[in-house]
Amino acid sequence: VFGSRVAPDLAPNAIACALDRRCGDGTPLLDLTESNPTRCGLSAGPSALRRALSQLAADPAALLYDPDPCGPAAVRAAIAGYHTRRDGCPLAPEHVVVTAGTSEAYAHLFRLLCEPGDLVHVPRPGYPLVEQLAALEGVATAHYALRKPAHGARWRIDLAAVEASLTRRSRAIVLIHPHNPTGAWVDPADFAPLCELARDRDLALVSDEVFADAADGPGERSALLQGRDAPLCFVLSGASKVLALPQLKVAWIAVAGEATLRDAAVARLEHIADAFLSLSPLAASLLPALLEARAEIAEELRVRVATNRAHLARSVAPHPDIELLPAEAGWAAILRAPRIPPEREEAITITLLEQHAVRVHPGYFFDLTEGAAAHWVIQLLLEPARFAEGASRLAEALANAG
Ligand SMILES: Cc1ncc(COP(=O)(O)O)c(C=O)c1O
């Protein structure tokens, strides 16, 4: 009776089973996979949210339902203002489509760009969500490789491999800028040939920039919103990462590229969004006030991530066989253990849960398979005292496993 978009086997994997068993025994878990900022004792986002909610409670307009499929005009204007300031080039409110989360933004784009069975190209390693979202829309994914140079934080796109993997069913190339979990920006030297390739082959570029404000340093601008002769492109971002407020379920798509194509894309996105009207205008209307607090929120996150990254660096420093990979942005860190074969990632992850009460993600969750080394991905948001304890148990256990 069921279609094939959802895999028939939904049984939990071995790590999820170990976690379930552990939850029964009552020992507190140090969860280094925690990426939900509302569980990490942060205060700037919640304070801004309280202020915005009390303003909204006093606003009679909040009592009216007057849906606009692309989002309320004032919200689109606030998002356009955010990109105009951040990226240093004007973005018009009419080119912004507000969505109920970034996942919905991806789903709308796959509906806009693809026939069932068409192909979207996604980076590997990468955050595993995009493939799942594509599959739910009947769209296939092909991986293109990101390569880590021997030195430095910037992973590079294997452009020849991208080109070689294109087929006549290819519709879009997805970029994650900055990337999760490598924390690397797309290198400007990779953007220009990708734009050229997309223009030549009638492909769209989708740039997921949810972590663009989580930079260690000045960061990069959205290269796609700058180019006059850019191909059709879509920049994604949202409140869950920019404001550390995932409970809003508000994200957006900024559309750019050649004017006729761009306007046709916005009109079609409006048609798609109109079929669902899934965005809560009430939640969206909090965004203008919240975006005014974004510098404060970003600074608290920056300090949290830097503090925890320093704890992690100190914990692994005595162990030369565990390497903390450099990163430029984002909320994640990658540990690489060249003396541990990748096949042992899962068993060690389970031992960490069962014997050390520490939870981490194995590298294979993110297709981190470069070289014959094991990897683990750690989220850097946890409250620092708990994070430091988790990092030191983790480093000891990995050193003993190697
Ligand atoms: C690169 C990337 N894009 C999108 C998302 C999902 O964002 P949202 O919470 O807005 O659905 C995540 C979540 O971690 C992510 O890592």
mmCIF file of C-alpha atoms in Angstrom, residues 150-376:
data_model
loop_
_atom_site.group_PDB
_atom_site.id
_atom_site.type_symbol
_atom_site.label_atom_id
_atom_site.label_comp_id
_atom_site.label_asym_id
_atom_site.label_seq_id
_atom_site.Cartn_x
_atom_site.Cartn_y
_atom_site.Cartn_z
ATOM 1 C CA ALA A 150 46.588 18.984 4.273
ATOM 2 C CA HIS A 151 46.692 22.424 5.932
ATOM 3 C CA GLY A 152 44.039 25.042 6.624
ATOM 4 C CA ALA A 153 40.307 24.940 7.303
ATOM 5 C CA ARG A 154 38.918 25.403 3.831
ATOM 6 C CA TRP A 155 37.595 22.268 2.202
ATOM 7 C CA ARG A 156 37.493 22.615 -1.591
ATOM 8 C CA ILE A 157 34.872 21.450 -4.043
ATOM 9 C CA ASP A 158 36.103 18.876 -6.549
ATOM 10 C CA LEU A 159 34.846 20.856 -9.567
ATOM 11 C CA ALA A 160 35.861 18.238 -12.124
ATOM 12 C CA ALA A 161 33.873 15.634 -10.172
ATOM 13 C CA VAL A 162 30.822 17.926 -10.051
ATOM 14 C CA GLU A 163 30.952 18.375 -13.805
ATOM 15 C CA ALA A 164 31.536 14.675 -14.454
ATOM 16 C CA SER A 165 28.530 13.728 -12.296
ATOM 17 C CA LEU A 166 26.025 15.954 -14.156
ATOM 18 C CA THR A 167 23.423 14.151 -16.245
ATOM 19 C CA ARG A 168 20.534 15.402 -18.360
ATOM 20 C CA ARG A 169 18.332 14.933 -15.256
ATOM 21 C CA SER A 170 20.487 17.294 -13.143
ATOM 22 C CA ARG A 171 18.463 20.305 -11.958
ATOM 23 C CA ALA A 172 20.378 21.962 -9.105
ATOM 24 C CA ILE A 173 23.632 22.068 -7.155
ATOM 25 C CA VAL A 174 23.338 22.545 -3.394
ATOM 26 C CA LEU A 175 26.102 24.422 -1.541
ATOM 27 C CA ILE A 176 26.312 24.673 2.237
ATOM 28 C CA HIS A 177 27.998 28.039 2.986
ATOM 29 C CA PRO A 178 29.451 27.732 5.599
ATOM 30 C CA HIS A 179 29.339 23.980 5.630
ATOM 31 C CA ASN A 180 27.984 21.754 8.405
ATOM 32 C CA PRO A 181 29.899 19.936 9.907
ATOM 33 C CA THR A 182 33.261 20.993 8.376
ATOM 34 C CA GLY A 183 32.741 24.667 9.261
ATOM 35 C CA ALA A 184 34.335 25.693 5.924
ATOM 36 C CA TRP A 185 33.067 28.484 3.681
ATOM 37 C CA VAL A 186 32.734 27.736 -0.020
ATOM 38 C CA ASP A 187 35.967 29.129 -1.409
ATOM 39 C CA PRO A 188 35.459 32.164 -3.685
ATOM 40 C CA ALA A 189 37.653 30.362 -6.239
ATOM 41 C CA ASP A 190 35.020 27.578 -6.396
ATOM 42 C CA PHE A 191 32.019 29.919 -6.714
ATOM 43 C CA ALA A 192 32.902 31.427 -10.101
ATOM 44 C CA PRO A 193 33.288 28.111 -11.999
ATOM 45 C CA LEU A 194 30.168 26.723 -10.300
ATOM 46 C CA CYS A 195 28.147 29.747 -11.448
ATOM 47 C CA GLU A 196 29.499 29.312 -14.955
ATOM 48 C CA LEU A 197 28.667 25.606 -14.939
ATOM 49 C CA ALA A 198 25.142 26.296 -13.648
ATOM 50 C CA ARG A 199 24.546 28.961 -16.325
ATOM 51 C CA ASP A 200 25.888 26.743 -19.135
ATOM 52 C CA ARG A 201 23.880 23.702 -18.063
ATOM 53 C CA ASP A 202 20.650 25.485 -17.021
ATOM 54 C CA LEU A 203 21.011 24.456 -13.385
ATOM 55 C CA ALA A 204 19.943 26.358 -10.300
ATOM 56 C CA LEU A 205 22.297 26.944 -7.364
ATOM 57 C CA VAL A 206 20.907 26.524 -3.853
ATOM 58 C CA SER A 207 23.114 28.012 -1.142
ATOM 59 C CA ASP A 208 22.225 27.000 2.419
ATOM 60 C CA GLU A 209 23.596 29.831 4.573
ATOM 61 C CA VAL A 210 21.919 29.068 7.895
ATOM 62 C CA PHE A 211 25.288 29.258 9.712
ATOM 63 C CA ALA A 212 26.538 32.435 7.981
ATOM 64 C CA ASP A 213 26.310 34.479 11.194
ATOM 65 C CA ALA A 214 28.168 31.809 13.187
ATOM 66 C CA ALA A 215 31.580 32.801 11.885
ATOM 67 C CA ASP A 216 34.801 32.814 13.799
ATOM 68 C CA GLY A 217 35.993 36.193 12.489
ATOM 69 C CA PRO A 218 34.446 38.519 9.910
ATOM 70 C CA GLY A 219 33.019 35.665 7.804
ATOM 71 C CA GLU A 220 32.062 35.706 4.141
ATOM 72 C CA ARG A 221 29.245 37.347 2.250
ATOM 73 C CA SER A 222 26.697 35.488 0.204
ATOM 74 C CA ALA A 223 28.517 35.317 -3.114
ATOM 75 C CA LEU A 224 25.329 34.360 -4.937
ATOM 76 C CA LEU A 225 23.436 37.514 -4.036
ATOM 77 C CA GLN A 226 26.281 39.675 -5.412
ATOM 78 C CA GLY A 227 26.684 38.528 -8.992
ATOM 79 C CA ARG A 228 24.951 40.437 -11.792
ATOM 80 C CA ASP A 229 25.318 37.534 -14.203
ATOM 81 C CA ALA A 230 24.668 34.824 -11.591
ATOM 82 C CA PRO A 231 22.536 31.837 -12.604
ATOM 83 C CA LEU A 232 19.137 31.345 -10.982
ATOM 84 C CA CYS A 233 20.028 30.997 -7.327
ATOM 85 C CA PHE A 234 18.343 30.579 -3.972
ATOM 86 C CA VAL A 235 19.897 31.518 -0.645
ATOM 87 C CA LEU A 236 18.391 29.791 2.401
ATOM 88 C CA SER A 237 18.538 30.881 6.017
ATOM 89 C CA GLY A 238 16.317 30.977 9.063
ATOM 90 C CA ALA A 239 15.613 31.831 12.682
ATOM 91 C CA SER A 240 16.699 28.458 14.047
ATOM 92 C CA LYS A 241 20.388 29.249 13.506
ATOM 93 C CA VAL A 242 20.522 33.060 12.932
ATOM 94 C CA LEU A 243 18.524 33.760 16.109
ATOM 95 C CA ALA A 244 19.020 30.426 17.918
ATOM 96 C CA LEU A 245 15.205 30.206 18.071
ATOM 97 C CA PRO A 246 14.188 26.971 16.312
ATOM 98 C CA GLN A 247 10.769 27.044 18.011
ATOM 99 C CA LEU A 248 9.706 29.911 15.713
ATOM 100 C CA LYS A 249 9.808 27.580 12.674
ATOM 101 C CA VAL A 250 10.527 30.567 10.439
ATOM 102 C CA ALA A 251 13.057 30.459 7.613
ATOM 103 C CA TRP A 252 13.347 32.016 4.188
ATOM 104 C CA ILE A 253 14.478 31.781 0.583
ATOM 105 C CA ALA A 254 16.155 34.799 -1.090
ATOM 106 C CA VAL A 255 15.845 34.479 -4.857
ATOM 107 C CA ALA A 256 18.433 36.003 -7.230
ATOM 108 C CA GLY A 257 19.703 35.689 -10.780
ATOM 109 C CA GLU A 258 18.562 36.890 -14.189
ATOM 110 C CA ALA A 259 15.448 39.073 -13.650
ATOM 111 C CA THR A 260 12.863 37.234 -15.800
ATOM 112 C CA LEU A 261 13.843 33.842 -14.426
ATOM 113 C CA ARG A 262 14.032 35.167 -10.855
ATOM 114 C CA ASP A 263 10.542 36.716 -11.038
ATOM 115 C CA ALA A 264 9.081 33.549 -12.579
ATOM 116 C CA ALA A 265 10.662 31.523 -9.749
ATOM 117 C CA VAL A 266 9.122 33.786 -7.082
ATOM 118 C CA ALA A 267 5.679 33.572 -8.743
ATOM 119 C CA ARG A 268 5.888 29.765 -8.793
ATOM 120 C CA LEU A 269 7.118 29.596 -5.197
ATOM 121 C CA GLU A 270 4.133 31.727 -4.228
ATOM 122 C CA HIS A 271 1.854 29.225 -5.965
ATOM 123 C CA ILE A 272 3.483 26.298 -4.092
ATOM 124 C CA ALA A 273 3.324 28.098 -0.718
ATOM 125 C CA ASP A 274 -0.310 29.049 -1.333
ATOM 126 C CA ALA A 275 -1.278 25.374 -1.526
ATOM 127 C CA PHE A 276 -0.097 24.843 2.072
ATOM 128 C CA LEU A 277 -0.130 28.233 3.833
ATOM 129 C CA SER A 278 2.002 26.472 6.452
ATOM 130 C CA LEU A 279 3.832 29.551 7.718
ATOM 131 C CA SER A 280 2.356 30.876 10.956
ATOM 132 C CA PRO A 281 1.921 34.630 10.339
ATOM 133 C CA LEU A 282 1.953 35.051 14.112
ATOM 134 C CA ALA A 283 5.417 33.463 14.497
ATOM 135 C CA ALA A 284 6.705 35.223 11.376
ATOM 136 C CA SER A 285 5.557 38.617 12.632
ATOM 137 C CA LEU A 286 8.003 38.320 15.562
ATOM 138 C CA LEU A 287 10.936 38.296 13.147
ATOM 139 C CA PRO A 288 11.490 42.056 12.524
ATOM 140 C CA ALA A 289 11.927 42.761 16.262
ATOM 141 C CA LEU A 290 14.055 39.647 16.732
ATOM 142 C CA LEU A 291 16.372 40.468 13.828
ATOM 143 C CA GLU A 292 17.166 43.745 15.595
ATOM 144 C CA ALA A 293 18.646 41.674 18.432
ATOM 145 C CA ARG A 294 20.641 39.413 16.135
ATOM 146 C CA ALA A 295 24.084 40.938 16.838
ATOM 147 C CA GLU A 296 23.661 40.272 20.574
ATOM 148 C CA ILE A 297 22.408 36.725 19.926
ATOM 149 C CA ALA A 298 25.270 36.003 17.495
ATOM 150 C CA GLU A 299 27.839 37.312 19.972
ATOM 151 C CA GLU A 300 26.581 35.064 22.788
ATOM 152 C CA LEU A 301 26.715 32.083 20.394
ATOM 153 C CA ARG A 302 30.188 33.048 19.168
ATOM 154 C CA VAL A 303 31.546 33.148 22.720
ATOM 155 C CA ARG A 304 29.840 29.820 23.581
ATOM 156 C CA VAL A 305 31.230 28.029 20.509
ATOM 157 C CA ALA A 306 34.735 29.517 20.965
ATOM 158 C CA THR A 307 34.794 28.592 24.691
ATOM 159 C CA ASN A 308 33.774 25.004 24.008
ATOM 160 C CA ARG A 309 36.130 24.674 21.045
ATOM 161 C CA ALA A 310 38.974 25.798 23.347
ATOM 162 C CA HIS A 311 37.888 23.169 25.944
ATOM 163 C CA LEU A 312 37.915 20.510 23.236
ATOM 164 C CA ALA A 313 41.342 21.624 21.964
ATOM 165 C CA ARG A 314 42.751 21.450 25.528
ATOM 166 C CA SER A 315 41.245 17.997 26.074
ATOM 167 C CA VAL A 316 42.777 16.478 22.945
ATOM 168 C CA ALA A 317 46.124 18.341 23.166
ATOM 169 C CA PRO A 318 47.859 15.637 25.296
ATOM 170 C CA HIS A 319 46.830 12.967 22.746
ATOM 171 C CA PRO A 320 48.786 13.340 19.488
ATOM 172 C CA ASP A 321 46.651 10.644 17.827
ATOM 173 C CA ILE A 322 43.486 12.729 18.060
ATOM 174 C CA GLU A 323 43.260 15.756 15.832
ATOM 175 C CA LEU A 324 40.750 18.608 16.156
ATOM 176 C CA LEU A 325 40.140 19.793 12.580
ATOM 177 C CA PRO A 326 40.262 23.555 12.046
ATOM 178 C CA ALA A 327 36.953 25.308 11.277
ATOM 179 C CA GLU A 328 35.915 28.800 10.237
ATOM 180 C CA ALA A 329 32.237 28.863 11.228
ATOM 181 C CA GLY A 330 29.259 26.881 12.512
ATOM 182 C CA TRP A 331 28.409 25.095 15.758
ATOM 183 C CA ALA A 332 30.249 21.806 15.158
ATOM 184 C CA ALA A 333 33.751 20.385 15.567
ATOM 185 C CA ILE A 334 35.294 17.313 13.949
ATOM 186 C CA LEU A 335 37.751 15.009 15.696
ATOM 187 C CA ARG A 336 39.901 12.794 13.508
ATOM 188 C CA ALA A 337 41.684 9.716 14.851
ATOM 189 C CA PRO A 338 44.093 8.473 12.157
ATOM 190 C CA ARG A 339 45.081 5.362 14.154
ATOM 191 C CA ILE A 340 41.487 4.158 14.561
ATOM 192 C CA PRO A 341 39.928 2.539 11.465
ATOM 193 C CA PRO A 342 36.552 4.026 10.466
ATOM 194 C CA GLU A 343 34.862 0.615 10.879
ATOM 195 C CA ARG A 344 35.262 1.044 14.658
ATOM 196 C CA GLU A 345 33.378 4.371 14.831
ATOM 197 C CA GLU A 346 30.048 2.782 15.715
ATOM 198 C CA ALA A 347 31.356 0.380 18.389
ATOM 199 C CA ILE A 348 33.366 3.171 20.044
ATOM 200 C CA THR A 349 30.356 5.530 19.930
ATOM 201 C CA ILE A 350 28.311 2.869 21.756
ATOM 202 C CA THR A 351 31.077 2.321 24.340
ATOM 203 C CA LEU A 352 31.192 6.083 24.936
ATOM 204 C CA LEU A 353 27.459 6.017 25.662
ATOM 205 C CA GLU A 354 27.442 2.913 27.798
ATOM 206 C CA GLN A 355 30.656 3.294 29.785
ATOM 207 C CA HIS A 356 31.362 7.035 29.817
ATOM 208 C CA ALA A 357 27.846 8.548 29.550
ATOM 209 C CA VAL A 358 29.002 10.709 26.626
ATOM 210 C CA ARG A 359 27.054 11.023 23.398
ATOM 211 C CA VAL A 360 28.732 11.961 20.098
ATOM 212 C CA HIS A 361 27.944 11.398 16.427
ATOM 213 C CA PRO A 362 30.157 9.017 14.433
ATOM 214 C CA GLY A 363 31.682 10.523 11.283
ATOM 215 C CA TYR A 364 29.764 8.164 9.018
ATOM 216 C CA PHE A 365 26.498 9.967 9.914
ATOM 217 C CA PHE A 366 27.887 12.838 7.835
ATOM 218 C CA ASP A 367 29.699 10.719 5.214
ATOM 219 C CA LEU A 368 33.028 11.789 6.709
ATOM 220 C CA THR A 369 34.940 8.996 5.112
ATOM 221 C CA GLU A 370 38.093 10.687 3.841
ATOM 222 C CA GLY A 371 41.227 8.606 4.433
ATOM 223 C CA ALA A 372 41.481 5.525 6.597
ATOM 224 C CA ALA A 373 40.700 7.426 9.802
ATOM 225 C CA ALA A 374 37.756 7.431 12.193
ATOM 226 C CA HIS A 375 35.935 10.735 12.781
ATOM 227 C CA TRP A 376 33.485 12.027 15.366
#
